[in-house]
PDB file of C-alpha atoms in Angstrom:
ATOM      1  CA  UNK A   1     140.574 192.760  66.335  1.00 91.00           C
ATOM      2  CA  UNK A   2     137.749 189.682  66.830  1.00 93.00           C
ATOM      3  CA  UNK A   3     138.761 186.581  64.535  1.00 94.00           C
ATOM      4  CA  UNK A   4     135.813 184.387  64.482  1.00 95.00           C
ATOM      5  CA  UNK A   5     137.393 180.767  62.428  1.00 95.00           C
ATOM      6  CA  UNK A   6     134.295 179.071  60.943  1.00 95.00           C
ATOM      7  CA  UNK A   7     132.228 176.419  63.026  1.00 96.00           C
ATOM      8  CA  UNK A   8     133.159 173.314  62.623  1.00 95.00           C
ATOM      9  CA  UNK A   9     130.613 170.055  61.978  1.00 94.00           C
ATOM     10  CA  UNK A  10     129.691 169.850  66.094  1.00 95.00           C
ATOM     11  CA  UNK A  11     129.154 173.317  66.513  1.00 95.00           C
ATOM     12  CA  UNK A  12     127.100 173.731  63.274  1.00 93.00           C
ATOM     13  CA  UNK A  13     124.468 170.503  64.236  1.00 93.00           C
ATOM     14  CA  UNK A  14     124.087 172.937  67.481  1.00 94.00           C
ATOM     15  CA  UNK A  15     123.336 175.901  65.457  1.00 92.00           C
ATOM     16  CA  UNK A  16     121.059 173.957  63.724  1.00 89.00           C
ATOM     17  CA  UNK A  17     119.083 172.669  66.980  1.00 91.00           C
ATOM     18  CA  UNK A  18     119.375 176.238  68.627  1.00 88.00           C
ATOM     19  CA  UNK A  19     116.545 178.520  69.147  1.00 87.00           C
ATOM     20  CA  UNK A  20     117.801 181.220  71.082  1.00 89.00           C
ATOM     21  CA  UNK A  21     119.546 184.082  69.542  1.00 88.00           C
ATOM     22  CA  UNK A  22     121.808 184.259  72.484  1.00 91.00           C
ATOM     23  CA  UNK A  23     122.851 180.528  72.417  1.00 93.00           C
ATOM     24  CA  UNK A  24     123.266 180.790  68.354  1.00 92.00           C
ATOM     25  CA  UNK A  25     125.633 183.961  68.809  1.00 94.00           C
ATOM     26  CA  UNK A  26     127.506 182.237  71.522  1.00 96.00           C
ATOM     27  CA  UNK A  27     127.939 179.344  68.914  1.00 96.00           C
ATOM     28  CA  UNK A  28     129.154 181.127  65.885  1.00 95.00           C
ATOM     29  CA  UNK A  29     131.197 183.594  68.135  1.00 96.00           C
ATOM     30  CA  UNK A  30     132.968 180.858  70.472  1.00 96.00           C
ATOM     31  CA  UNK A  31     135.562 182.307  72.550  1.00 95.00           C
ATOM     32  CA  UNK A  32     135.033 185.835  71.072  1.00 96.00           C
ATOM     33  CA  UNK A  33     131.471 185.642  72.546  1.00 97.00           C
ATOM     34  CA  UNK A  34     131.928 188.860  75.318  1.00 97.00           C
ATOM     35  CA  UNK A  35     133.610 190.914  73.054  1.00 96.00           C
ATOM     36  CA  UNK A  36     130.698 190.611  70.361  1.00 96.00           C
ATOM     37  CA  UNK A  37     128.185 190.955  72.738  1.00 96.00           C
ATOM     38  CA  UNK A  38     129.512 193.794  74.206  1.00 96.00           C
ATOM     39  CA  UNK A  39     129.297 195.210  70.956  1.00 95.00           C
ATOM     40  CA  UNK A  40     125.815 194.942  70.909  1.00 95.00           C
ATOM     41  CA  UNK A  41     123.873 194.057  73.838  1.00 95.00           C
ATOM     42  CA  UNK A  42     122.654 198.181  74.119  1.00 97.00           C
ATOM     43  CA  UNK A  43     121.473 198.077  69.863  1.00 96.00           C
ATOM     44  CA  UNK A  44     118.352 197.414  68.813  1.00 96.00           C
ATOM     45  CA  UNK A  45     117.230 193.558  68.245  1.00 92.00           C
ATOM     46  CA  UNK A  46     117.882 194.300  64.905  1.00 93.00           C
ATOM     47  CA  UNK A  47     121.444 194.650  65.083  1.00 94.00           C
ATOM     48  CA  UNK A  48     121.815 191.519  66.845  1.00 92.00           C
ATOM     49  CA  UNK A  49     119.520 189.559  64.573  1.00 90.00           C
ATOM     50  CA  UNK A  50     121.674 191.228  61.107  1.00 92.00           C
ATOM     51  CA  UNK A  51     124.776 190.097  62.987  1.00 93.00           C
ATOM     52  CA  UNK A  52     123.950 186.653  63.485  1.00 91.00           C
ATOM     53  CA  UNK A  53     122.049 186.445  59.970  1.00 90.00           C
ATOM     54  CA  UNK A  54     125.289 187.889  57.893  1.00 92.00           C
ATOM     55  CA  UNK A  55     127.714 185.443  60.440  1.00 93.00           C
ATOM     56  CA  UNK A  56     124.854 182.854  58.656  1.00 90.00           C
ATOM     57  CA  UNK A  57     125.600 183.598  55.104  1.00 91.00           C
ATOM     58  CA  UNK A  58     128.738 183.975  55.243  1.00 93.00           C
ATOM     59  CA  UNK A  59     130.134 180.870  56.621  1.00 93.00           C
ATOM     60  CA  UNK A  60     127.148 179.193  54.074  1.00 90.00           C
ATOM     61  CA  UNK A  61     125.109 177.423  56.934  1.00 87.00           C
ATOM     62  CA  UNK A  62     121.575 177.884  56.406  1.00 70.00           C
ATOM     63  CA  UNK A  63     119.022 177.643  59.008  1.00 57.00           C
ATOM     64  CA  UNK A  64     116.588 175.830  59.644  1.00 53.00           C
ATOM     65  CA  UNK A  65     113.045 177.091  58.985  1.00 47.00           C
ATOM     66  CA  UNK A  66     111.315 177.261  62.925  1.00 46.00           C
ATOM     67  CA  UNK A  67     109.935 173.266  63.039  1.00 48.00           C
ATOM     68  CA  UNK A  68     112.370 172.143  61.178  1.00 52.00           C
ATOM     69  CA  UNK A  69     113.644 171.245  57.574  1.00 50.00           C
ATOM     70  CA  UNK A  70     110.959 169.374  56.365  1.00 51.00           C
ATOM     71  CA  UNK A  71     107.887 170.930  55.698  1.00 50.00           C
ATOM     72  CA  UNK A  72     104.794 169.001  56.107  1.00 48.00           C
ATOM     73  CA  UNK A  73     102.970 167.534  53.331  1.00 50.00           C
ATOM     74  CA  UNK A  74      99.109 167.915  54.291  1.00 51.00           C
TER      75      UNK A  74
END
């Protein structure tokens, strides 16, 4: 069984800042990271990218749209 506690405020500022997939699942996965991975380093990109999106939602964190959270005004 993989038990994967929620991130805590460091970890989730890192998530935030993070713009590989590999370095985001390594965050929300912490010391569970290998045994994830293994579970999906030979799926398609989309399996990887629905894991991390559902490990997203359901510890609430939202990310952060690709230049960040503020959208420009002009």
């Amino acid at each position: 069984m993989i038990s994967i506690p929620a991130p805590d405020g460091d970890t989730v500022l890192e998530i935030e800042e993070s713009r590989s997939s590999r370095r985001t699942l390594e965050l929300l996965t912490g010391d569970s990271f290998d045994r994830v991975y293994e579970l999906v380093r030979h799926e398609p990109a989309s399996v990887l990218n629905a894991v991390v999106a559902d490990m997203v939602d359901h510890f609430g964190l939202s990310a952060a749209p690709p230049g960040g959270s503020r959208a420009s005004s002009r």
